[in-house]
Coordinates of C-alpha atoms and ligand atoms in Angstrom, one line a residue:
M19 CA 67.1 -174.4 172.8
T20 CA 67.7 -178.1 172.9
H21 CA 65.0 -180.6 172.0
Q22 CA 67.1 -183.6 173.2
A23 CA 65.5 -186.0 175.6
P24 CA 67.0 -185.8 179.1
P25 CA 69.3 -188.5 180.5
S26 CA 67.4 -191.4 182.0
S27 CA 68.0 -190.2 185.6
R28 CA 66.4 -186.8 184.8
T29 CA 63.3 -187.8 182.9
P30 CA 60.1 -186.5 184.5
D31 CA 59.2 -190.1 185.4
A32 CA 62.5 -190.7 187.2
V33 CA 62.2 -187.4 189.1
A34 CA 58.6 -188.2 190.1
R35 CA 59.7 -191.7 191.4
R36 CA 62.5 -190.1 193.5
L37 CA 60.1 -187.5 194.9
L38 CA 57.6 -190.1 195.8
T39 CA 60.3 -192.0 197.8
A40 CA 61.5 -188.7 199.4
T41 CA 57.9 -187.8 200.4
A42 CA 57.3 -191.2 202.0
A43 CA 60.6 -190.8 204.0
R44 CA 60.0 -187.2 205.1
S45 CA 56.6 -185.5 205.4
Y46 CA 55.4 -183.2 208.1
D47 CA 52.1 -182.7 209.8
P48 CA 51.9 -179.0 210.8
G49 CA 49.2 -179.9 213.4
T50 CA 51.8 -181.8 215.5
E51 CA 55.1 -180.4 214.3
I52 CA 54.3 -176.8 215.3
D53 CA 53.6 -175.5 218.7
W54 CA 50.5 -173.4 217.9
D55 CA 49.8 -172.4 221.5
A56 CA 53.3 -171.0 222.3
P57 CA 53.1 -167.3 223.3
L58 CA 54.3 -164.8 220.8
P59 CA 57.2 -162.9 222.4
A60 CA 56.6 -159.1 222.6
D61 CA 58.5 -156.7 220.4
T62 CA 59.9 -159.5 218.3
W63 CA 59.8 -159.4 214.5
F64 CA 57.2 -161.3 212.5
W65 CA 59.2 -160.9 209.3
P66 CA 62.8 -159.6 208.8
P67 CA 62.7 -155.8 208.9
E68 CA 64.9 -155.5 205.7
R69 CA 62.2 -157.3 203.8
L70 CA 59.3 -155.0 204.8
T71 CA 58.0 -152.7 202.1
L72 CA 58.7 -149.5 204.0
Y73 CA 62.2 -150.4 205.3
G74 CA 64.6 -147.5 205.0
T75 CA 61.9 -145.0 203.8
P76 CA 61.3 -141.6 205.5
L77 CA 58.1 -143.1 207.0
W78 CA 60.1 -146.0 208.4
E79 CA 62.5 -143.5 210.1
R80 CA 59.6 -141.9 211.8
M81 CA 58.2 -145.2 213.2
N82 CA 59.3 -146.5 216.6
H83 CA 60.3 -150.2 217.1
R84 CA 56.8 -151.2 218.2
Q85 CA 55.2 -149.7 215.1
R86 CA 57.7 -151.4 212.9
V87 CA 57.1 -154.8 214.6
E88 CA 53.4 -154.3 214.1
L89 CA 53.9 -153.6 210.4
S90 CA 55.9 -156.8 210.2
R91 CA 53.0 -158.7 211.8
H92 CA 50.5 -157.3 209.2
E93 CA 52.9 -158.0 206.3
A94 CA 53.5 -161.5 207.5
A95 CA 49.7 -162.0 207.7
H96 CA 49.4 -160.7 204.1
L97 CA 51.9 -163.2 202.8
A98 CA 50.1 -166.1 204.7
E99 CA 46.8 -165.0 203.3
L100 CA 48.0 -164.9 199.8
G101 CA 50.0 -168.1 200.2
H102 CA 46.9 -169.7 201.5
W103 CA 45.0 -168.7 198.3
F104 CA 47.8 -169.5 195.9
E105 CA 48.1 -173.0 197.3
L106 CA 44.5 -173.5 196.5
A107 CA 45.1 -172.2 193.0
I108 CA 47.9 -174.8 192.6
I109 CA 45.6 -177.6 193.6
R110 CA 43.0 -176.3 191.1
M111 CA 45.6 -176.1 188.3
F112 CA 47.0 -179.6 189.1
S113 CA 43.5 -181.1 189.3
R114 CA 42.5 -179.6 186.0
Y115 CA 45.8 -180.9 184.4
L116 CA 45.3 -184.4 185.8
M117 CA 41.7 -184.5 184.6
S118 CA 42.9 -183.7 181.1
Q119 CA 45.8 -186.2 181.2
G120 CA 44.2 -189.1 183.1
G121 CA 47.6 -190.6 184.1
L122 CA 48.2 -193.6 186.3
D123 CA 52.0 -193.2 186.3
A124 CA 54.5 -191.9 188.9
R125 CA 54.1 -188.4 187.5
A126 CA 50.4 -188.4 188.1
F127 CA 50.9 -190.0 191.6
Y128 CA 53.4 -187.4 192.5
A129 CA 51.1 -184.5 191.4
L130 CA 48.4 -186.0 193.7
T131 CA 51.0 -186.3 196.5
E132 CA 51.9 -182.7 196.0
M133 CA 48.2 -181.7 196.2
A134 CA 48.1 -183.5 199.6
D135 CA 51.2 -181.5 200.8
E136 CA 49.5 -178.3 199.7
T137 CA 46.3 -179.2 201.6
R138 CA 48.4 -179.5 204.8
H139 CA 50.1 -176.2 203.9
I140 CA 46.8 -174.4 203.4
T141 CA 45.7 -175.6 206.8
M142 CA 49.0 -174.4 208.2
F143 CA 48.7 -170.9 206.7
G144 CA 45.1 -170.8 208.0
R145 CA 46.2 -171.6 211.5
L146 CA 49.0 -169.0 211.2
L147 CA 46.5 -166.4 210.1
N148 CA 44.3 -167.2 213.2
R149 CA 47.3 -166.8 215.4
L150 CA 48.5 -163.6 213.8
D151 CA 44.9 -162.3 214.4
R152 CA 45.1 -159.4 212.0
P153 CA 42.2 -158.2 209.7
Y154 CA 41.5 -160.5 206.8
H155 CA 41.6 -158.5 203.5
G156 CA 40.8 -161.2 200.9
V157 CA 42.9 -161.7 197.8
P158 CA 43.1 -158.6 195.6
A159 CA 40.6 -158.5 192.8
R160 CA 43.4 -158.2 190.2
V161 CA 44.4 -161.8 191.2
R162 CA 41.0 -163.3 192.1
Y163 CA 38.9 -162.4 189.1
P164 CA 41.1 -163.2 186.1
F165 CA 42.4 -166.6 187.5
P166 CA 39.2 -168.7 186.9
L167 CA 38.8 -167.2 183.4
V168 CA 42.4 -167.9 182.2
D169 CA 43.5 -171.0 184.0
P170 CA 41.8 -173.4 181.4
L171 CA 44.4 -172.0 178.9
F172 CA 47.4 -172.9 181.1
Q173 CA 47.8 -176.6 180.0
G174 CA 51.2 -178.1 181.0
I175 CA 53.6 -175.2 180.4
T176 CA 51.8 -172.4 182.2
T177 CA 50.4 -174.7 184.9
F178 CA 54.0 -175.7 186.0
A179 CA 55.5 -172.2 185.3
S180 CA 52.8 -170.6 187.4
A181 CA 53.3 -173.0 190.2
L182 CA 57.1 -172.1 190.0
V183 CA 56.5 -168.4 190.0
I184 CA 54.7 -168.6 193.4
E185 CA 56.8 -171.4 194.9
E186 CA 60.3 -170.1 194.0
V187 CA 59.5 -166.5 195.0
L188 CA 58.1 -167.6 198.4
D189 CA 60.8 -170.1 198.8
R190 CA 63.6 -167.5 198.6
L191 CA 61.9 -165.3 201.2
Q192 CA 60.9 -168.2 203.5
R193 CA 64.4 -169.8 203.5
E194 CA 65.7 -166.5 204.9
V195 CA 63.0 -166.2 207.5
A196 CA 63.6 -169.8 208.7
Q197 CA 67.2 -168.9 209.4
D198 CA 66.6 -165.5 211.0
E199 CA 66.9 -165.6 214.8
R200 CA 65.3 -162.2 215.2
V201 CA 62.0 -163.5 213.9
Q202 CA 59.2 -165.1 216.0
P203 CA 59.7 -168.8 216.5
L204 CA 56.2 -169.6 215.2
L205 CA 56.9 -167.8 211.8
R206 CA 60.3 -169.5 211.6
A207 CA 58.8 -173.0 212.2
V208 CA 56.1 -172.4 209.5
C209 CA 58.7 -171.3 207.0
R210 CA 61.0 -174.2 207.9
L211 CA 58.3 -176.8 207.4
H212 CA 57.2 -175.1 204.2
V213 CA 60.5 -174.8 202.5
S214 CA 61.5 -178.4 203.3
E215 CA 58.4 -179.7 201.4
E216 CA 58.4 -177.1 198.7
A217 CA 61.9 -178.1 197.6
R218 CA 60.3 -181.3 196.2
H219 CA 57.5 -179.3 194.5
V220 CA 60.1 -177.1 192.8
S221 CA 62.0 -180.1 191.5
F222 CA 58.8 -181.6 190.2
A223 CA 57.6 -178.4 188.5
R224 CA 61.1 -177.9 186.9
A225 CA 61.3 -181.4 185.5
E226 CA 57.7 -181.2 184.1
L227 CA 58.3 -177.8 182.7
R228 CA 61.5 -178.8 180.9
E229 CA 59.6 -181.7 179.4
A230 CA 56.6 -179.7 178.4
V231 CA 58.8 -177.0 176.7
R232 CA 60.9 -179.7 175.0
L233 CA 57.7 -181.2 173.4
A234 CA 56.0 -177.9 172.5
S235 CA 55.7 -176.5 169.0
R236 CA 57.2 -173.0 168.4
G237 CA 53.8 -171.4 168.3
H238 CA 52.6 -173.1 171.5
L239 CA 55.8 -172.1 173.3
A240 CA 55.5 -168.5 172.1
R241 CA 51.9 -168.2 173.5
H242 CA 53.0 -169.7 176.9
R243 CA 56.0 -167.3 177.2
V244 CA 53.5 -164.5 177.1
L245 CA 51.0 -166.2 179.4
T246 CA 53.6 -167.1 182.0
A247 CA 54.9 -163.5 182.0
L248 CA 51.3 -162.2 182.5
V249 CA 50.8 -164.6 185.4
A250 CA 53.9 -163.1 187.1
Y251 CA 52.7 -159.6 186.3
Y252 CA 49.3 -160.2 187.8
T253 CA 50.4 -162.2 190.9
V254 CA 53.8 -161.1 192.1
P255 CA 53.2 -157.4 192.9
P256 CA 50.0 -158.2 194.9
L257 CA 51.9 -160.9 196.7
L258 CA 55.1 -159.0 197.6
R259 CA 53.6 -155.6 198.1
P260 CA 51.3 -155.8 201.1
D261 CA 49.0 -152.8 201.4
R262 CA 48.1 -152.9 205.1
Y263 CA 49.2 -149.4 205.9
G264 CA 45.7 -148.2 207.0
D265 CA 45.5 -151.1 209.6
V266 CA 48.8 -149.9 211.2
G267 CA 47.7 -146.3 211.3
L268 CA 50.0 -145.0 208.6
P269 CA 48.9 -142.4 205.9
V270 CA 47.9 -144.8 203.2
K271 CA 48.6 -142.8 200.0
E272 CA 52.0 -141.7 201.3
A273 CA 53.0 -145.2 202.5
R274 CA 52.0 -146.7 199.1
R275 CA 54.0 -144.1 197.3
Q276 CA 57.1 -144.6 199.5
A277 CA 56.9 -148.4 199.3
L278 CA 56.5 -148.3 195.5
H279 CA 59.7 -146.2 195.1
N280 CA 61.6 -147.9 197.9
P281 CA 64.9 -149.1 196.5
H282 CA 65.2 -151.7 199.3
H283 CA 61.8 -153.1 198.5
R284 CA 62.5 -153.2 194.8
E285 CA 65.7 -155.0 195.4
T286 CA 63.8 -157.6 197.6
M287 CA 61.4 -158.2 194.8
R288 CA 64.2 -158.7 192.2
W289 CA 66.2 -160.9 194.6
S290 CA 63.2 -163.1 195.3
G291 CA 62.8 -163.8 191.6
E292 CA 66.5 -164.3 190.8
K293 CA 66.5 -168.2 190.7
L294 CA 63.1 -168.3 189.0
L295 CA 64.2 -166.0 186.2
A296 CA 67.5 -167.8 185.7
F297 CA 65.6 -171.1 185.3
L298 CA 62.8 -169.8 183.0
T299 CA 65.4 -168.2 180.8
E300 CA 67.5 -171.4 180.7
V301 CA 64.5 -173.4 179.5
D302 CA 63.6 -170.7 176.9
L303 CA 60.4 -169.6 178.6
I304 CA 61.7 -166.0 178.8
R305 CA 63.0 -164.1 175.8
P306 CA 63.7 -160.4 175.5
A307 CA 60.2 -159.7 174.0
Q308 CA 58.7 -160.5 177.4
H309 CA 61.3 -158.6 179.5
H310 CA 59.0 -155.6 179.9
L311 CA 56.3 -157.8 181.6
W312 CA 58.9 -159.3 183.9
R313 CA 60.1 -155.8 184.8
R314 CA 56.6 -154.7 185.5
A315 CA 56.2 -157.8 187.7
G316 CA 59.1 -156.4 189.7
L317 CA 61.3 -159.4 189.2
M318 CA 63.7 -158.0 186.6
A319 CA 65.9 -154.9 186.9
Ligands
FE2_429 FE1 53.0 -175.3 199.8
FE2_430 FE1 54.1 -176.2 196.6

């Protein structure tokens, strides 16, 4: 692991300045960019079938096209519901971090700019949920209860690593959806808008994380390796494993069991975390001692 300072074009300050310029040049208002009133075409996927939890299972083989599309509508609603909550969590983590730093520099201004982006995204996911019109489940207790208790411990490293865990995993899936012509235009438009702004967030979190790791003591870094792996373990399976089978009229226990052991679904989870894990390993935030947690998070084979 290197403790060298980055070249001047890659310092967190230089990155933040570039991102502020990029935001000023290209930001989107979901209220006007997306046609919220367009009808939803019948029998059209709400999410790519290969990315659904039951794809390829014996239960899937017994479902007709309409039931499969309905499952895709529920699983898309689940992702929007959790995305909505995780964006709020990012705002909370950033606001806590800024309150402890008190910065008046480009890095602090960009963090505030990102919070403004996330506010628009939260509204967008809320509108999408209204449009999908499926039962609201609330964020699983496993995510909702521990978060306010542990987020004061996050400081710089786990704040930016947690933001990356959510942003990179969703980014990989949403990029694919944005390109998939089989998917409802509304879902594709939401994903397209989101990935175009999230690319800036990922650049910011990566630059900040590199810097925080570079300046951390060995003991501090060791604690944050574990904390980051725990964040992934507590958030990624509830995010990527929607449990809406009862709403679609499927046998719940059996569907859960088949989803859990579904090799297609396991591969989707691992694939969604590929870029994230490569980066966190590169910056020395994942070592073999944490691999069991990353495996349990579903992101490592
Ligand atoms: Fe976002
Ligand atoms: Fe973001």
